[in-house]
Amino acid sequence: MSEKKAEDRELDELLKKMPKFTDKRSKEEIYQQLKSKIETQEKFEQRKRKQVSMNKWLPFIISVASVLLLTVLVSSYINNNESSTADTVEESTAADDQMRTLEVPEESSMDAKEESVGMTTMSEKLASNVELAPFDRTFTSVYEQDLGDGTVFHFSLLENALTVPITIVIPQEKIEADFPNMEPSSLELYNQYALEIDETSLGFQEYHPYKGYFIAEGKILKHYLPADHGYDSAPGTAVPYISSINEVFTDFDSFLRVNEDGSPIEWDQVGTIDEPLVLTGTEQKVNYFAYKAFNQVTYLIPNFNKTFNTLLEALQGMKNPENEIYTSVIPNDVTYSVKEDKGLVVHFDEPLDLESLNESEASRLIEAFSLTAASFNQTIRLENIVQEKWNEIDFSSPLPVPVGPNGFTMQTIQ
């Protein structure tokens, strides 16, 4: 009995010597972490179920397609040989009889149809209820008149190590349904819709939602990252991560990466991060080039988010992208200068005939200049163009100011 008490005392002493574990996270931080993990897991499970569903039906689809193809071939053979000898007719008949043995019974066909309908219904339930439709017009950027009563949601798509900023217009009725009696921030829009956007259907990598979770503290956005986040594993992962954060969360001044428990994070090749990173929002001070993605669509995007001190420098640098990934929107034989005349003016050295370019090239040239100016929160005017007006653009006035590049409309799938 005394030995038992001695063991208990030793155990009590050991327990007293153990360090006390404390969790300094707030209820909001714990809630956001759990919510983020659940939503991310749901998205992965959703894709997994879709893949399993398609794999289950693939052999059946191949079998039916094979039977149909064989039936067509035999029928064609029979029709082409109707006037042949009796022996040929007998052979064709035998082949026809053989095909009948391969026909799917009517009951089986009905079952297959019912199961197919069931599979479609399940896929619809698993699929996102929104889709993004690109602007189908000459100018692809978003302007104030495009918004109506809608809301702008800045988003970022990823291809290899490149980010492509896009501007999504969300209809008023959807915002009112998802955010009643409030005006959502960029973080609230991201938390609501990032999980639903099918990036692969647009021809890009599946990148969102980010690992971990976000919490806003005033104008500071804090990203609570798990140990295995991987965003610092290489420049090819760190650069697009920071770029996309800057493109998505446009109404925050700064951004701080921390561990899940809120402590300072160790960033590979950098060290301990305990100071927030400045976010530039829509005033990024960049210039724009054309980028043809793997989906064969051309987008207007900044050149690796290279920044400039002045708009003059950015405009002068638009002729040469300095790499083979981006293409200048300015034709090789076109030169220009930039001057000050009640604001900056781009003056083409020789009269520029926009009709000598195809419509897409001409619109990209105009919008790249206007997007570059907008990234400095300024406007510019184009001078010495043959056309006084082109597609409702009046060149005697400054170019319209875009809200953002590469416009999409969010549509609800019924």
PDB file of N, CA and C in Angstrom, residues 51-135:
ATOM      1  N   GLN A  51     -14.233  12.736 -59.156  1.00  0.00           N
ATOM      2  CA  GLN A  51     -13.326  11.859 -59.888  1.00  0.00           C
ATOM      3  C   GLN A  51     -13.741  10.405 -59.744  1.00  0.00           C
ATOM      4  N   VAL A  52     -14.131   9.992 -58.528  1.00  0.00           N
ATOM      5  CA  VAL A  52     -14.574   8.613 -58.303  1.00  0.00           C
ATOM      6  C   VAL A  52     -15.828   8.316 -59.109  1.00  0.00           C
ATOM      7  N   SER A  53     -16.745   9.278 -59.151  1.00  0.00           N
ATOM      8  CA  SER A  53     -17.989   9.110 -59.884  1.00  0.00           C
ATOM      9  C   SER A  53     -17.717   8.910 -61.367  1.00  0.00           C
ATOM     10  N   MET A  54     -16.823   9.716 -61.930  1.00  0.00           N
ATOM     11  CA  MET A  54     -16.508   9.597 -63.350  1.00  0.00           C
ATOM     12  C   MET A  54     -15.782   8.286 -63.637  1.00  0.00           C
ATOM     13  N   ASN A  55     -14.851   7.888 -62.756  1.00  0.00           N
ATOM     14  CA  ASN A  55     -14.128   6.627 -62.958  1.00  0.00           C
ATOM     15  C   ASN A  55     -15.065   5.431 -62.907  1.00  0.00           C
ATOM     16  N   LYS A  56     -16.109   5.518 -62.069  1.00  0.00           N
ATOM     17  CA  LYS A  56     -17.062   4.424 -61.939  1.00  0.00           C
ATOM     18  C   LYS A  56     -17.816   4.188 -63.232  1.00  0.00           C
ATOM     19  N   TRP A  57     -18.161   5.259 -63.921  1.00  0.00           N
ATOM     20  CA  TRP A  57     -18.996   5.149 -65.119  1.00  0.00           C
ATOM     21  C   TRP A  57     -18.198   5.061 -66.406  1.00  0.00           C
ATOM     22  N   LEU A  58     -16.893   5.292 -66.345  1.00  0.00           N
ATOM     23  CA  LEU A  58     -16.102   5.292 -67.559  1.00  0.00           C
ATOM     24  C   LEU A  58     -16.134   3.961 -68.311  1.00  0.00           C
ATOM     25  N   PRO A  59     -15.965   2.793 -67.652  1.00  0.00           N
ATOM     26  CA  PRO A  59     -16.035   1.529 -68.399  1.00  0.00           C
ATOM     27  C   PRO A  59     -17.387   1.325 -69.074  1.00  0.00           C
ATOM     28  N   PHE A  60     -18.466   1.689 -68.398  1.00  0.00           N
ATOM     29  CA  PHE A  60     -19.794   1.529 -68.991  1.00  0.00           C
ATOM     30  C   PHE A  60     -19.947   2.398 -70.235  1.00  0.00           C
ATOM     31  N   ILE A  61     -19.486   3.640 -70.139  1.00  0.00           N
ATOM     32  CA  ILE A  61     -19.592   4.562 -71.272  1.00  0.00           C
ATOM     33  C   ILE A  61     -18.791   4.052 -72.455  1.00  0.00           C
ATOM     34  N   ILE A  62     -17.579   3.547 -72.186  1.00  0.00           N
ATOM     35  CA  ILE A  62     -16.733   3.017 -73.261  1.00  0.00           C
ATOM     36  C   ILE A  62     -17.395   1.812 -73.921  1.00  0.00           C
ATOM     37  N   SER A  63     -17.999   0.944 -73.111  1.00  0.00           N
ATOM     38  CA  SER A  63     -18.656  -0.252 -73.649  1.00  0.00           C
ATOM     39  C   SER A  63     -19.816   0.112 -74.563  1.00  0.00           C
ATOM     40  N   VAL A  64     -20.666   1.016 -74.092  1.00  0.00           N
ATOM     41  CA  VAL A  64     -21.812   1.434 -74.906  1.00  0.00           C
ATOM     42  C   VAL A  64     -21.341   2.089 -76.194  1.00  0.00           C
ATOM     43  N   ALA A  65     -20.313   2.946 -76.103  1.00  0.00           N
ATOM     44  CA  ALA A  65     -19.797   3.615 -77.291  1.00  0.00           C
ATOM     45  C   ALA A  65     -19.241   2.604 -78.291  1.00  0.00           C
ATOM     46  N   SER A  66     -18.571   1.572 -77.781  1.00  0.00           N
ATOM     47  CA  SER A  66     -18.016   0.538 -78.659  1.00  0.00           C
ATOM     48  C   SER A  66     -19.116  -0.207 -79.392  1.00  0.00           C
ATOM     49  N   VAL A  67     -20.183  -0.568 -78.669  1.00  0.00           N
ATOM     50  CA  VAL A  67     -21.305  -1.282 -79.287  1.00  0.00           C
ATOM     51  C   VAL A  67     -21.956  -0.431 -80.365  1.00  0.00           C
ATOM     52  N   LEU A  68     -22.172   0.845 -80.054  1.00  0.00           N
ATOM     53  CA  LEU A  68     -22.792   1.741 -81.037  1.00  0.00           C
ATOM     54  C   LEU A  68     -21.927   1.893 -82.273  1.00  0.00           C
ATOM     55  N   LEU A  69     -20.617   2.037 -82.084  1.00  0.00           N
ATOM     56  CA  LEU A  69     -19.711   2.172 -83.210  1.00  0.00           C
ATOM     57  C   LEU A  69     -19.718   0.923 -84.069  1.00  0.00           C
ATOM     58  N   LEU A  70     -19.693  -0.237 -83.430  1.00  0.00           N
ATOM     59  CA  LEU A  70     -19.708  -1.497 -84.168  1.00  0.00           C
ATOM     60  C   LEU A  70     -21.008  -1.667 -84.930  1.00  0.00           C
ATOM     61  N   THR A  71     -22.123  -1.264 -84.321  1.00  0.00           N
ATOM     62  CA  THR A  71     -23.423  -1.351 -84.985  1.00  0.00           C
ATOM     63  C   THR A  71     -23.456  -0.499 -86.242  1.00  0.00           C
ATOM     64  N   VAL A  72     -22.919   0.727 -86.144  1.00  0.00           N
ATOM     65  CA  VAL A  72     -22.895   1.609 -87.316  1.00  0.00           C
ATOM     66  C   VAL A  72     -22.054   1.026 -88.431  1.00  0.00           C
ATOM     67  N   LEU A  73     -20.902   0.473 -88.072  1.00  0.00           N
ATOM     68  CA  LEU A  73     -20.015  -0.107 -89.077  1.00  0.00           C
ATOM     69  C   LEU A  73     -20.672  -1.285 -89.787  1.00  0.00           C
ATOM     70  N   VAL A  74     -21.299  -2.169 -89.028  1.00  0.00           N
ATOM     71  CA  VAL A  74     -21.949  -3.346 -89.621  1.00  0.00           C
ATOM     72  C   VAL A  74     -23.124  -2.919 -90.484  1.00  0.00           C
ATOM     73  N   SER A  75     -23.920  -1.949 -89.991  1.00  0.00           N
ATOM     74  CA  SER A  75     -25.068  -1.477 -90.771  1.00  0.00           C
ATOM     75  C   SER A  75     -24.609  -0.889 -92.093  1.00  0.00           C
ATOM     76  N   SER A  76     -23.523  -0.118 -92.054  1.00  0.00           N
ATOM     77  CA  SER A  76     -22.980   0.461 -93.279  1.00  0.00           C
ATOM     78  C   SER A  76     -22.522  -0.624 -94.227  1.00  0.00           C
ATOM     79  N   TYR A  77     -21.901  -1.657 -93.655  1.00  0.00           N
ATOM     80  CA  TYR A  77     -21.418  -2.760 -94.475  1.00  0.00           C
ATOM     81  C   TYR A  77     -22.584  -3.471 -95.152  1.00  0.00           C
ATOM     82  N   ILE A  78     -23.678  -3.696 -94.405  1.00  0.00           N
ATOM     83  CA  ILE A  78     -24.848  -4.380 -94.951  1.00  0.00           C
ATOM     84  C   ILE A  78     -25.485  -3.565 -96.072  1.00  0.00           C
ATOM     85  N   ASN A  79     -25.643  -2.242 -95.844  1.00  0.00           N
ATOM     86  CA  ASN A  79     -26.275  -1.383 -96.845  1.00  0.00           C
ATOM     87  C   ASN A  79     -25.478  -1.329 -98.130  1.00  0.00           C
ATOM     88  N   ASN A  80     -24.172  -1.371 -98.005  1.00  0.00           N
ATOM     89  CA  ASN A  80     -23.315  -1.292 -99.202  1.00  0.00           C
ATOM     90  C   ASN A  80     -23.266  -2.597 -99.975  1.00  0.00           C
ATOM     91  N   ASN A  81     -23.805  -3.660 -99.409  1.00  0.00           N
ATOM     92  CA  ASN A  81     -23.693  -4.973-100.071  1.00  0.00           C
ATOM     93  C   ASN A  81     -25.056  -5.638-100.260  1.00  0.00           C
ATOM     94  N   GLU A  82     -26.145  -4.816-100.320  1.00  0.00           N
ATOM     95  CA  GLU A  82     -27.484  -5.389-100.461  1.00  0.00           C
ATOM     96  C   GLU A  82     -27.657  -6.155-101.773  1.00  0.00           C
ATOM     97  N   SER A  83     -26.980  -5.727-102.819  1.00  0.00           N
ATOM     98  CA  SER A  83     -27.147  -6.345-104.142  1.00  0.00           C
ATOM     99  C   SER A  83     -26.139  -7.444-104.405  1.00  0.00           C
ATOM    100  N   SER A  84     -25.430  -7.880-103.412  1.00  0.00           N
ATOM    101  CA  SER A  84     -24.412  -8.921-103.607  1.00  0.00           C
ATOM    102  C   SER A  84     -25.060 -10.298-103.663  1.00  0.00           C
ATOM    103  N   THR A  85     -24.280 -11.339-103.710  1.00  0.00           N
ATOM    104  CA  THR A  85     -24.757 -12.714-103.855  1.00  0.00           C
ATOM    105  C   THR A  85     -25.414 -13.198-102.589  1.00  0.00           C
ATOM    106  N   ALA A  86     -26.097 -14.360-102.671  1.00  0.00           N
ATOM    107  CA  ALA A  86     -26.816 -14.920-101.518  1.00  0.00           C
ATOM    108  C   ALA A  86     -25.860 -15.241-100.395  1.00  0.00           C
ATOM    109  N   ASP A  87     -24.647 -15.701-100.766  1.00  0.00           N
ATOM    110  CA  ASP A  87     -23.673 -16.016 -99.717  1.00  0.00           C
ATOM    111  C   ASP A  87     -23.305 -14.777 -98.914  1.00  0.00           C
ATOM    112  N   THR A  88     -23.153 -13.656 -99.633  1.00  0.00           N
ATOM    113  CA  THR A  88     -22.794 -12.410 -98.954  1.00  0.00           C
ATOM    114  C   THR A  88     -23.918 -11.961 -98.043  1.00  0.00           C
ATOM    115  N   VAL A  89     -25.189 -12.153 -98.567  1.00  0.00           N
ATOM    116  CA  VAL A  89     -26.350 -11.786 -97.752  1.00  0.00           C
ATOM    117  C   VAL A  89     -26.392 -12.616 -96.486  1.00  0.00           C
ATOM    118  N   GLU A  90     -26.092 -13.934 -96.628  1.00  0.00           N
ATOM    119  CA  GLU A  90     -26.100 -14.808 -95.451  1.00  0.00           C
ATOM    120  C   GLU A  90     -25.053 -14.367 -94.447  1.00  0.00           C
ATOM    121  N   GLU A  91     -23.856 -13.961 -94.965  1.00  0.00           N
ATOM    122  CA  GLU A  91     -22.803 -13.519 -94.061  1.00  0.00           C
ATOM    123  C   GLU A  91     -23.203 -12.225 -93.338  1.00  0.00           C
ATOM    124  N   SER A  92     -23.852 -11.341 -94.106  1.00  0.00           N
ATOM    125  CA  SER A  92     -24.296 -10.084 -93.495  1.00  0.00           C
ATOM    126  C   SER A  92     -25.355 -10.342 -92.448  1.00  0.00           C
ATOM    127  N   THR A  93     -26.267 -11.287 -92.791  1.00  0.00           N
ATOM    128  CA  THR A  93     -27.326 -11.622 -91.836  1.00  0.00           C
ATOM    129  C   THR A  93     -26.739 -12.216 -90.570  1.00  0.00           C
ATOM    130  N   ALA A  94     -25.736 -13.079 -90.764  1.00  0.00           N
ATOM    131  CA  ALA A  94     -25.096 -13.683 -89.596  1.00  0.00           C
ATOM    132  C   ALA A  94     -24.435 -12.608 -88.739  1.00  0.00           C
ATOM    133  N   ALA A  95     -23.800 -11.665 -89.410  1.00  0.00           N
ATOM    134  CA  ALA A  95     -23.167 -10.579 -88.664  1.00  0.00           C
ATOM    135  C   ALA A  95     -24.207  -9.752 -87.926  1.00  0.00           C
ATOM    136  N   ASP A  96     -25.377  -9.549 -88.627  1.00  0.00           N
ATOM    137  CA  ASP A  96     -26.447  -8.778 -87.996  1.00  0.00           C
ATOM    138  C   ASP A  96     -26.988  -9.502 -86.780  1.00  0.00           C
ATOM    139  N   ASP A  97     -27.139 -10.828 -86.919  1.00  0.00           N
ATOM    140  CA  ASP A  97     -27.611 -11.621 -85.781  1.00  0.00           C
ATOM    141  C   ASP A  97     -26.632 -11.538 -84.622  1.00  0.00           C
ATOM    142  N   GLN A  98     -25.358 -11.572 -84.977  1.00  0.00           N
ATOM    143  CA  GLN A  98     -24.345 -11.496 -83.929  1.00  0.00           C
ATOM    144  C   GLN A  98     -24.415 -10.159 -83.194  1.00  0.00           C
ATOM    145  N   MET A  99     -24.700  -9.099 -83.960  1.00  0.00           N
ATOM    146  CA  MET A  99     -24.801  -7.784 -83.341  1.00  0.00           C
ATOM    147  C   MET A  99     -25.990  -7.718 -82.391  1.00  0.00           C
ATOM    148  N   ARG A 100     -27.086  -8.410 -82.741  1.00  0.00           N
ATOM    149  CA  ARG A 100     -28.266  -8.392 -81.885  1.00  0.00           C
ATOM    150  C   ARG A 100     -27.955  -8.957 -80.508  1.00  0.00           C
ATOM    151  N   THR A 101     -27.024  -9.930 -80.489  1.00  0.00           N
ATOM    152  CA  THR A 101     -26.664 -10.515 -79.201  1.00  0.00           C
ATOM    153  C   THR A 101     -25.912  -9.523 -78.336  1.00  0.00           C
ATOM    154  N   LEU A 102     -25.341  -8.465 -78.982  1.00  0.00           N
ATOM    155  CA  LEU A 102     -24.592  -7.472 -78.227  1.00  0.00           C
ATOM    156  C   LEU A 102     -25.447  -6.297 -77.790  1.00  0.00           C
ATOM    157  N   GLU A 103     -26.704  -6.206 -78.318  1.00  0.00           N
ATOM    158  CA  GLU A 103     -27.549  -5.073 -77.987  1.00  0.00           C
ATOM    159  C   GLU A 103     -27.916  -5.084 -76.508  1.00  0.00           C
ATOM    160  N   VAL A 104     -27.973  -3.904 -75.921  1.00  0.00           N
ATOM    161  CA  VAL A 104     -28.331  -3.779 -74.520  1.00  0.00           C
ATOM    162  C   VAL A 104     -29.826  -3.968 -74.378  1.00  0.00           C
ATOM    163  N   PRO A 105     -30.292  -4.820 -73.507  1.00  0.00           N
ATOM    164  CA  PRO A 105     -31.724  -5.013 -73.318  1.00  0.00           C
ATOM    165  C   PRO A 105     -32.393  -3.694 -72.939  1.00  0.00           C
ATOM    166  N   GLU A 106     -33.707  -3.607 -73.304  1.00  0.00           N
ATOM    167  CA  GLU A 106     -34.445  -2.366 -73.063  1.00  0.00           C
ATOM    168  C   GLU A 106     -34.462  -2.015 -71.583  1.00  0.00           C
ATOM    169  N   GLU A 107     -34.636  -3.027 -70.727  1.00  0.00           N
ATOM    170  CA  GLU A 107     -34.684  -2.780 -69.292  1.00  0.00           C
ATOM    171  C   GLU A 107     -33.356  -2.240 -68.794  1.00  0.00           C
ATOM    172  N   SER A 108     -32.239  -2.821 -69.320  1.00  0.00           N
ATOM    173  CA  SER A 108     -30.923  -2.352 -68.921  1.00  0.00           C
ATOM    174  C   SER A 108     -30.698  -0.920 -69.376  1.00  0.00           C
ATOM    175  N   SER A 109     -31.196  -0.601 -70.578  1.00  0.00           N
ATOM    176  CA  SER A 109     -31.046   0.759 -71.078  1.00  0.00           C
ATOM    177  C   SER A 109     -31.763   1.739 -70.185  1.00  0.00           C
ATOM    178  N   MET A 110     -32.973   1.357 -69.749  1.00  0.00           N
ATOM    179  CA  MET A 110     -33.728   2.239 -68.859  1.00  0.00           C
ATOM    180  C   MET A 110     -32.999   2.439 -67.539  1.00  0.00           C
ATOM    181  N   ASP A 111     -32.449   1.327 -66.998  1.00  0.00           N
ATOM    182  CA  ASP A 111     -31.702   1.429 -65.746  1.00  0.00           C
ATOM    183  C   ASP A 111     -30.507   2.361 -65.909  1.00  0.00           C
ATOM    184  N   ALA A 112     -29.809   2.216 -67.067  1.00  0.00           N
ATOM    185  CA  ALA A 112     -28.639   3.047 -67.306  1.00  0.00           C
ATOM    186  C   ALA A 112     -29.021   4.510 -67.370  1.00  0.00           C
ATOM    187  N   LYS A 113     -30.191   4.784 -68.045  1.00  0.00           N
ATOM    188  CA  LYS A 113     -30.638   6.172 -68.141  1.00  0.00           C
ATOM    189  C   LYS A 113     -30.948   6.736 -66.767  1.00  0.00           C
ATOM    190  N   GLU A 114     -31.646   5.917 -65.937  1.00  0.00           N
ATOM    191  CA  GLU A 114     -31.994   6.383 -64.605  1.00  0.00           C
ATOM    192  C   GLU A 114     -30.747   6.645 -63.778  1.00  0.00           C
ATOM    193  N   GLU A 115     -29.763   5.713 -63.894  1.00  0.00           N
ATOM    194  CA  GLU A 115     -28.531   5.892 -63.127  1.00  0.00           C
ATOM    195  C   GLU A 115     -27.755   7.104 -63.624  1.00  0.00           C
ATOM    196  N   SER A 116     -27.801   7.316 -64.968  1.00  0.00           N
ATOM    197  CA  SER A 116     -27.124   8.466 -65.534  1.00  0.00           C
ATOM    198  C   SER A 116     -27.731   9.764 -65.016  1.00  0.00           C
ATOM    199  N   VAL A 117     -29.062   9.794 -64.946  1.00  0.00           N
ATOM    200  CA  VAL A 117     -29.741  10.976 -64.413  1.00  0.00           C
ATOM    201  C   VAL A 117     -29.355  11.190 -62.960  1.00  0.00           C
ATOM    202  N   GLY A 118     -29.298  10.079 -62.208  1.00  0.00           N
ATOM    203  CA  GLY A 118     -28.907  10.164 -60.803  1.00  0.00           C
ATOM    204  C   GLY A 118     -27.499  10.693 -60.642  1.00  0.00           C
ATOM    205  N   MET A 119     -26.591  10.222 -61.537  1.00  0.00           N
ATOM    206  CA  MET A 119     -25.204  10.683 -61.476  1.00  0.00           C
ATOM    207  C   MET A 119     -25.115  12.171 -61.788  1.00  0.00           C
ATOM    208  N   THR A 120     -25.887  12.616 -62.791  1.00  0.00           N
ATOM    209  CA  THR A 120     -25.879  14.034 -63.142  1.00  0.00           C
ATOM    210  C   THR A 120     -26.381  14.882 -61.990  1.00  0.00           C
ATOM    211  N   THR A 121     -27.450  14.406 -61.356  1.00  0.00           N
ATOM    212  CA  THR A 121     -28.004  15.149 -60.222  1.00  0.00           C
ATOM    213  C   THR A 121     -26.993  15.267 -59.106  1.00  0.00           C
ATOM    214  N   MET A 122     -26.270  14.169 -58.825  1.00  0.00           N
ATOM    215  CA  MET A 122     -25.266  14.184 -57.765  1.00  0.00           C
ATOM    216  C   MET A 122     -24.138  15.148 -58.111  1.00  0.00           C
ATOM    217  N   SER A 123     -23.720  15.139 -59.391  1.00  0.00           N
ATOM    218  CA  SER A 123     -22.654  16.037 -59.797  1.00  0.00           C
ATOM    219  C   SER A 123     -23.072  17.482 -59.642  1.00  0.00           C
ATOM    220  N   GLU A 124     -24.354  17.754 -59.968  1.00  0.00           N
ATOM    221  CA  GLU A 124     -24.851  19.118 -59.822  1.00  0.00           C
ATOM    222  C   GLU A 124     -24.820  19.553 -58.360  1.00  0.00           C
ATOM    223  N   LYS A 125     -25.142  18.619 -57.450  1.00  0.00           N
ATOM    224  CA  LYS A 125     -25.134  18.955 -56.031  1.00  0.00           C
ATOM    225  C   LYS A 125     -23.717  19.214 -55.546  1.00  0.00           C
ATOM    226  N   LEU A 126     -22.762  18.434 -56.109  1.00  0.00           N
ATOM    227  CA  LEU A 126     -21.391  18.580 -55.660  1.00  0.00           C
ATOM    228  C   LEU A 126     -20.718  19.798 -56.276  1.00  0.00           C
ATOM    229  N   ALA A 127     -21.176  20.197 -57.477  1.00  0.00           N
ATOM    230  CA  ALA A 127     -20.535  21.289 -58.188  1.00  0.00           C
ATOM    231  C   ALA A 127     -20.851  22.631 -57.546  1.00  0.00           C
ATOM    232  N   SER A 128     -19.995  23.610 -57.852  1.00  0.00           N
ATOM    233  CA  SER A 128     -20.228  24.961 -57.366  1.00  0.00           C
ATOM    234  C   SER A 128     -21.470  25.530 -58.018  1.00  0.00           C
ATOM    235  N   ASN A 129     -22.149  26.432 -57.309  1.00  0.00           N
ATOM    236  CA  ASN A 129     -23.355  27.027 -57.873  1.00  0.00           C
ATOM    237  C   ASN A 129     -23.077  28.377 -58.522  1.00  0.00           C
ATOM    238  N   VAL A 130     -21.796  28.693 -58.730  1.00  0.00           N
ATOM    239  CA  VAL A 130     -21.449  29.909 -59.462  1.00  0.00           C
ATOM    240  C   VAL A 130     -20.440  29.570 -60.562  1.00  0.00           C
ATOM    241  N   GLU A 131     -20.445  30.395 -61.595  1.00  0.00           N
ATOM    242  CA  GLU A 131     -19.428  30.295 -62.632  1.00  0.00           C
ATOM    243  C   GLU A 131     -19.039  31.699 -63.067  1.00  0.00           C
ATOM    244  N   LEU A 132     -17.833  31.814 -63.605  1.00  0.00           N
ATOM    245  CA  LEU A 132     -17.329  33.110 -64.055  1.00  0.00           C
ATOM    246  C   LEU A 132     -17.383  33.171 -65.569  1.00  0.00           C
ATOM    247  N   ALA A 133     -18.031  34.218 -66.087  1.00  0.00           N
ATOM    248  CA  ALA A 133     -18.136  34.427 -67.526  1.00  0.00           C
ATOM    249  C   ALA A 133     -17.269  35.622 -67.913  1.00  0.00           C
ATOM    250  N   PRO A 134     -16.272  35.423 -68.796  1.00  0.00           N
ATOM    251  CA  PRO A 134     -15.416  36.543 -69.195  1.00  0.00           C
ATOM    252  C   PRO A 134     -16.200  37.571 -70.003  1.00  0.00           C
ATOM    253  N   PHE A 135     -15.774  38.817 -69.923  1.00  0.00           N
ATOM    254  CA  PHE A 135     -16.404  39.872 -70.713  1.00  0.00           C
ATOM    255  C   PHE A 135     -16.271  39.539 -72.202  1.00  0.00           C
TER     256      PHE A 135
END
